[in-house]
Amino acid sequence: MSRDIRAQRDWLAAYRQLAEPCPRRTTVLRRRLLDLSARVQWHPFWSTPPGTPAARVELRRLAHRQEQRGMRAA
């Protein structure tokens, strides 16, 4: 699995944890989101012209697809 897609999947998981009612470890999760955001920012998909959302959508789509495959395998 690509490190960048893994970073996006981890970002999605941390974001979901923060979105829960009364999340625990909010400071740790926020720091994790910042770190993962920096990793995702430098993904090759981001090399598209400014304002092109297709790159962000594609990275998220790949991450979601891999998450769904993992859930089905479990």
mmCIF file of N, CA and C in Angstrom:
data_model
loop_
_atom_site.group_PDB
_atom_site.id
_atom_site.type_symbol
_atom_site.label_atom_id
_atom_site.label_comp_id
_atom_site.label_asym_id
_atom_site.label_seq_id
_atom_site.Cartn_x
_atom_site.Cartn_y
_atom_site.Cartn_z
ATOM 1 N N MET A 1 0.845 -1.186 0.000
ATOM 2 C CA MET A 1 0.000 0.000 0.000
ATOM 3 C C MET A 1 0.883 1.241 0.000
ATOM 4 N N SER A 2 0.514 2.201 -0.779
ATOM 5 C CA SER A 2 1.262 3.447 -0.856
ATOM 6 C C SER A 2 1.261 4.149 0.506
ATOM 7 N N ARG A 3 2.414 4.710 0.850
ATOM 8 C CA ARG A 3 2.500 5.448 2.122
ATOM 9 C C ARG A 3 1.538 6.619 2.137
ATOM 10 N N ASP A 4 1.352 7.248 0.972
ATOM 11 C CA ASP A 4 0.476 8.417 0.904
ATOM 12 C C ASP A 4 -0.983 8.029 1.095
ATOM 13 N N ILE A 5 -1.365 6.891 0.520
ATOM 14 C CA ILE A 5 -2.742 6.430 0.706
ATOM 15 C C ILE A 5 -2.932 6.011 2.158
ATOM 16 N N ARG A 6 -1.930 5.383 2.738
ATOM 17 C CA ARG A 6 -1.988 4.996 4.152
ATOM 18 C C ARG A 6 -2.137 6.243 5.031
ATOM 19 N N ALA A 7 -1.396 7.293 4.700
ATOM 20 C CA ALA A 7 -1.510 8.548 5.459
ATOM 21 C C ALA A 7 -2.913 9.115 5.349
ATOM 22 N N GLN A 8 -3.503 9.042 4.153
ATOM 23 C CA GLN A 8 -4.871 9.536 3.983
ATOM 24 C C GLN A 8 -5.851 8.691 4.788
ATOM 25 N N ARG A 9 -5.667 7.376 4.779
ATOM 26 C CA ARG A 9 -6.547 6.499 5.574
ATOM 27 C C ARG A 9 -6.405 6.813 7.060
ATOM 28 N N ASP A 10 -5.182 6.998 7.532
ATOM 29 C CA ASP A 10 -4.952 7.331 8.935
ATOM 30 C C ASP A 10 -5.573 8.687 9.274
ATOM 31 N N TRP A 11 -5.493 9.632 8.331
ATOM 32 C CA TRP A 11 -6.082 10.953 8.528
ATOM 33 C C TRP A 11 -7.594 10.815 8.694
ATOM 34 N N LEU A 12 -8.222 10.025 7.824
ATOM 35 C CA LEU A 12 -9.671 9.812 7.913
ATOM 36 C C LEU A 12 -10.062 9.192 9.253
ATOM 37 N N ALA A 13 -9.270 8.229 9.718
ATOM 38 C CA ALA A 13 -9.564 7.570 10.994
ATOM 39 C C ALA A 13 -9.438 8.557 12.157
ATOM 40 N N ALA A 14 -8.385 9.355 12.163
ATOM 41 C CA ALA A 14 -8.198 10.342 13.238
ATOM 42 C C ALA A 14 -9.314 11.380 13.209
ATOM 43 N N TYR A 15 -9.709 11.800 12.029
ATOM 44 C CA TYR A 15 -10.784 12.780 11.894
ATOM 45 C C TYR A 15 -12.093 12.221 12.441
ATOM 46 N N ARG A 16 -12.381 10.957 12.105
ATOM 47 C CA ARG A 16 -13.597 10.324 12.625
ATOM 48 C C ARG A 16 -13.566 10.243 14.148
ATOM 49 N N GLN A 17 -12.402 9.929 14.716
ATOM 50 C CA GLN A 17 -12.305 9.848 16.177
ATOM 51 C C GLN A 17 -12.570 11.204 16.811
ATOM 52 N N LEU A 18 -12.058 12.273 16.210
ATOM 53 C CA LEU A 18 -12.317 13.609 16.743
ATOM 54 C C LEU A 18 -13.778 14.013 16.604
ATOM 55 N N ALA A 19 -14.459 13.475 15.609
ATOM 56 C CA ALA A 19 -15.860 13.826 15.371
ATOM 57 C C ALA A 19 -16.818 13.113 16.329
ATOM 58 N N GLU A 20 -16.325 12.125 17.049
ATOM 59 C CA GLU A 20 -17.173 11.413 18.004
ATOM 60 C C GLU A 20 -17.557 12.333 19.156
ATOM 61 N N PRO A 21 -18.716 12.085 19.767
ATOM 62 C CA PRO A 21 -19.090 12.874 20.938
ATOM 63 C C PRO A 21 -18.079 12.631 22.068
ATOM 64 N N CYS A 22 -17.632 13.674 22.676
ATOM 65 C CA CYS A 22 -16.671 13.622 23.786
ATOM 66 C C CYS A 22 -15.449 12.760 23.435
ATOM 67 N N PRO A 23 -14.714 13.132 22.401
ATOM 68 C CA PRO A 23 -13.551 12.318 22.026
ATOM 69 C C PRO A 23 -12.476 12.353 23.101
ATOM 70 N N ARG A 24 -11.711 11.276 23.183
ATOM 71 C CA ARG A 24 -10.596 11.206 24.125
ATOM 72 C C ARG A 24 -9.329 11.572 23.381
ATOM 73 N N ARG A 25 -8.340 12.022 24.108
ATOM 74 C CA ARG A 25 -7.024 12.330 23.552
ATOM 75 C C ARG A 25 -7.111 13.344 22.413
ATOM 76 N N THR A 26 -7.888 14.406 22.585
ATOM 77 C CA THR A 26 -8.076 15.363 21.500
ATOM 78 C C THR A 26 -6.765 16.018 21.069
ATOM 79 N N THR A 27 -5.906 16.339 22.022
ATOM 80 C CA THR A 27 -4.636 16.973 21.664
ATOM 81 C C THR A 27 -3.789 16.040 20.816
ATOM 82 N N VAL A 28 -3.723 14.774 21.191
ATOM 83 C CA VAL A 28 -2.950 13.784 20.428
ATOM 84 C C VAL A 28 -3.537 13.635 19.032
ATOM 85 N N LEU A 29 -4.854 13.550 18.941
ATOM 86 C CA LEU A 29 -5.501 13.390 17.640
ATOM 87 C C LEU A 29 -5.292 14.611 16.753
ATOM 88 N N ARG A 30 -5.374 15.797 17.323
ATOM 89 C CA ARG A 30 -5.162 17.011 16.530
ATOM 90 C C ARG A 30 -3.728 17.092 16.019
ATOM 91 N N ARG A 31 -2.783 16.732 16.861
ATOM 92 C CA ARG A 31 -1.387 16.717 16.408
ATOM 93 C C ARG A 31 -1.189 15.688 15.307
ATOM 94 N N ARG A 32 -1.849 14.547 15.448
ATOM 95 C CA ARG A 32 -1.758 13.496 14.424
ATOM 96 C C ARG A 32 -2.338 14.000 13.100
ATOM 97 N N LEU A 33 -3.477 14.694 13.167
ATOM 98 C CA LEU A 33 -4.067 15.253 11.954
ATOM 99 C C LEU A 33 -3.126 16.252 11.280
ATOM 100 N N LEU A 34 -2.462 17.081 12.061
ATOM 101 C CA LEU A 34 -1.516 18.043 11.490
ATOM 102 C C LEU A 34 -0.370 17.334 10.790
ATOM 103 N N ASP A 35 0.196 16.322 11.446
ATOM 104 C CA ASP A 35 1.296 15.560 10.859
ATOM 105 C C ASP A 35 0.850 14.872 9.571
ATOM 106 N N LEU A 36 -0.288 14.201 9.626
ATOM 107 C CA LEU A 36 -0.784 13.492 8.448
ATOM 108 C C LEU A 36 -1.175 14.460 7.331
ATOM 109 N N SER A 37 -1.684 15.622 7.690
ATOM 110 C CA SER A 37 -2.033 16.621 6.676
ATOM 111 C C SER A 37 -0.793 17.050 5.903
ATOM 112 N N ALA A 38 0.325 17.213 6.610
ATOM 113 C CA ALA A 38 1.572 17.582 5.932
ATOM 114 C C ALA A 38 2.023 16.479 4.986
ATOM 115 N N ARG A 39 1.900 15.223 5.420
ATOM 116 C CA ARG A 39 2.279 14.108 4.541
ATOM 117 C C ARG A 39 1.406 14.049 3.292
ATOM 118 N N VAL A 40 0.111 14.189 3.491
ATOM 119 C CA VAL A 40 -0.825 14.118 2.371
ATOM 120 C C VAL A 40 -0.610 15.302 1.422
ATOM 121 N N GLN A 41 -0.283 16.454 1.982
ATOM 122 C CA GLN A 41 -0.076 17.661 1.173
ATOM 123 C C GLN A 41 0.980 17.455 0.082
ATOM 124 N N TRP A 42 2.007 16.663 0.372
ATOM 125 C CA TRP A 42 3.101 16.483 -0.585
ATOM 126 C C TRP A 42 2.900 15.281 -1.503
ATOM 127 N N HIS A 43 1.715 14.697 -1.500
ATOM 128 C CA HIS A 43 1.408 13.571 -2.386
ATOM 129 C C HIS A 43 1.428 14.044 -3.846
ATOM 130 N N PRO A 44 1.897 13.204 -4.785
ATOM 131 C CA PRO A 44 1.929 13.600 -6.202
ATOM 132 C C PRO A 44 0.577 14.044 -6.762
ATOM 133 N N PHE A 45 -0.511 13.545 -6.214
ATOM 134 C CA PHE A 45 -1.825 13.979 -6.688
ATOM 135 C C PHE A 45 -2.010 15.483 -6.539
ATOM 136 N N TRP A 46 -1.275 16.093 -5.611
ATOM 137 C CA TRP A 46 -1.421 17.525 -5.359
ATOM 138 C C TRP A 46 -0.669 18.370 -6.373
ATOM 139 N N SER A 47 0.050 17.758 -7.310
ATOM 140 C CA SER A 47 0.836 18.522 -8.281
ATOM 141 C C SER A 47 -0.028 19.055 -9.421
ATOM 142 N N THR A 48 -1.330 18.909 -9.329
ATOM 143 C CA THR A 48 -2.231 19.443 -10.351
ATOM 144 C C THR A 48 -2.326 20.957 -10.179
ATOM 145 N N PRO A 49 -2.824 21.668 -11.195
ATOM 146 C CA PRO A 49 -2.948 23.128 -11.089
ATOM 147 C C PRO A 49 -3.800 23.529 -9.884
ATOM 148 N N PRO A 50 -3.491 24.676 -9.301
ATOM 149 C CA PRO A 50 -4.279 25.144 -8.146
ATOM 150 C C PRO A 50 -5.772 25.209 -8.484
ATOM 151 N N GLY A 51 -6.559 24.842 -7.536
ATOM 152 C CA GLY A 51 -7.998 24.877 -7.713
ATOM 153 C C GLY A 51 -8.573 23.623 -8.351
ATOM 154 N N THR A 52 -7.716 22.637 -8.644
ATOM 155 C CA THR A 52 -8.190 21.397 -9.237
ATOM 156 C C THR A 52 -8.508 20.416 -8.122
ATOM 157 N N PRO A 53 -9.771 20.202 -7.829
ATOM 158 C CA PRO A 53 -10.117 19.308 -6.728
ATOM 159 C C PRO A 53 -9.976 17.829 -7.070
ATOM 160 N N ALA A 54 -9.790 17.496 -8.335
ATOM 161 C CA ALA A 54 -9.722 16.094 -8.744
ATOM 162 C C ALA A 54 -8.615 15.348 -8.012
ATOM 163 N N ALA A 55 -7.506 15.994 -7.744
ATOM 164 C CA ALA A 55 -6.393 15.340 -7.060
ATOM 165 C C ALA A 55 -6.786 14.928 -5.648
ATOM 166 N N ARG A 56 -7.399 15.832 -4.923
ATOM 167 C CA ARG A 56 -7.829 15.520 -3.553
ATOM 168 C C ARG A 56 -8.876 14.412 -3.553
ATOM 169 N N VAL A 57 -9.802 14.499 -4.479
ATOM 170 C CA VAL A 57 -10.874 13.509 -4.567
ATOM 171 C C VAL A 57 -10.293 12.131 -4.875
ATOM 172 N N GLU A 58 -9.341 12.065 -5.791
ATOM 173 C CA GLU A 58 -8.759 10.779 -6.166
ATOM 174 C C GLU A 58 -8.031 10.136 -4.995
ATOM 175 N N LEU A 59 -7.265 10.903 -4.256
ATOM 176 C CA LEU A 59 -6.552 10.355 -3.104
ATOM 177 C C LEU A 59 -7.536 9.839 -2.058
ATOM 178 N N ARG A 60 -8.562 10.610 -1.779
ATOM 179 C CA ARG A 60 -9.564 10.176 -0.799
ATOM 180 C C ARG A 60 -10.325 8.946 -1.295
ATOM 181 N N ARG A 61 -10.612 8.911 -2.590
ATOM 182 C CA ARG A 61 -11.318 7.766 -3.160
ATOM 183 C C ARG A 61 -10.497 6.486 -3.007
ATOM 184 N N LEU A 62 -9.213 6.582 -3.290
ATOM 185 C CA LEU A 62 -8.341 5.419 -3.134
ATOM 186 C C LEU A 62 -8.282 4.966 -1.673
ATOM 187 N N ALA A 63 -8.189 5.916 -0.762
ATOM 188 C CA ALA A 63 -8.131 5.577 0.663
ATOM 189 C C ALA A 63 -9.427 4.917 1.117
ATOM 190 N N HIS A 64 -10.564 5.471 0.704
ATOM 191 C CA HIS A 64 -11.858 4.885 1.081
ATOM 192 C C HIS A 64 -12.003 3.480 0.505
ATOM 193 N N ARG A 65 -11.579 3.297 -0.739
ATOM 194 C CA ARG A 65 -11.692 1.988 -1.373
ATOM 195 C C ARG A 65 -10.884 0.947 -0.590
ATOM 196 N N GLN A 66 -9.672 1.309 -0.177
ATOM 197 C CA GLN A 66 -8.855 0.361 0.578
ATOM 198 C C GLN A 66 -9.453 0.093 1.954
ATOM 199 N N GLU A 67 -10.046 1.097 2.577
ATOM 200 C CA GLU A 67 -10.715 0.888 3.863
ATOM 201 C C GLU A 67 -11.864 -0.103 3.701
ATOM 202 N N GLN A 68 -12.642 0.053 2.656
ATOM 203 C CA GLN A 68 -13.790 -0.828 2.435
ATOM 204 C C GLN A 68 -13.320 -2.264 2.183
ATOM 205 N N ARG A 69 -12.264 -2.427 1.435
ATOM 206 C CA ARG A 69 -11.725 -3.767 1.212
ATOM 207 C C ARG A 69 -11.282 -4.395 2.529
ATOM 208 N N GLY A 70 -10.656 -3.591 3.384
ATOM 209 C CA GLY A 70 -10.208 -4.085 4.681
ATOM 210 C C GLY A 70 -11.368 -4.482 5.564
ATOM 211 N N MET A 71 -12.470 -3.730 5.504
ATOM 212 C CA MET A 71 -13.642 -4.057 6.317
ATOM 213 C C MET A 71 -14.291 -5.352 5.844
ATOM 214 N N ARG A 72 -14.330 -5.555 4.521
ATOM 215 C CA ARG A 72 -14.929 -6.775 3.988
ATOM 216 C C ARG A 72 -14.099 -7.993 4.331
ATOM 217 N N ALA A 73 -12.782 -7.816 4.402
ATOM 218 C CA ALA A 73 -11.882 -8.955 4.697
ATOM 219 C C ALA A 73 -11.940 -9.339 6.166
ATOM 220 N N ALA A 74 -12.333 -8.394 7.016
ATOM 221 C CA ALA A 74 -12.340 -8.655 8.463
ATOM 222 C C ALA A 74 -13.521 -9.486 8.889
#
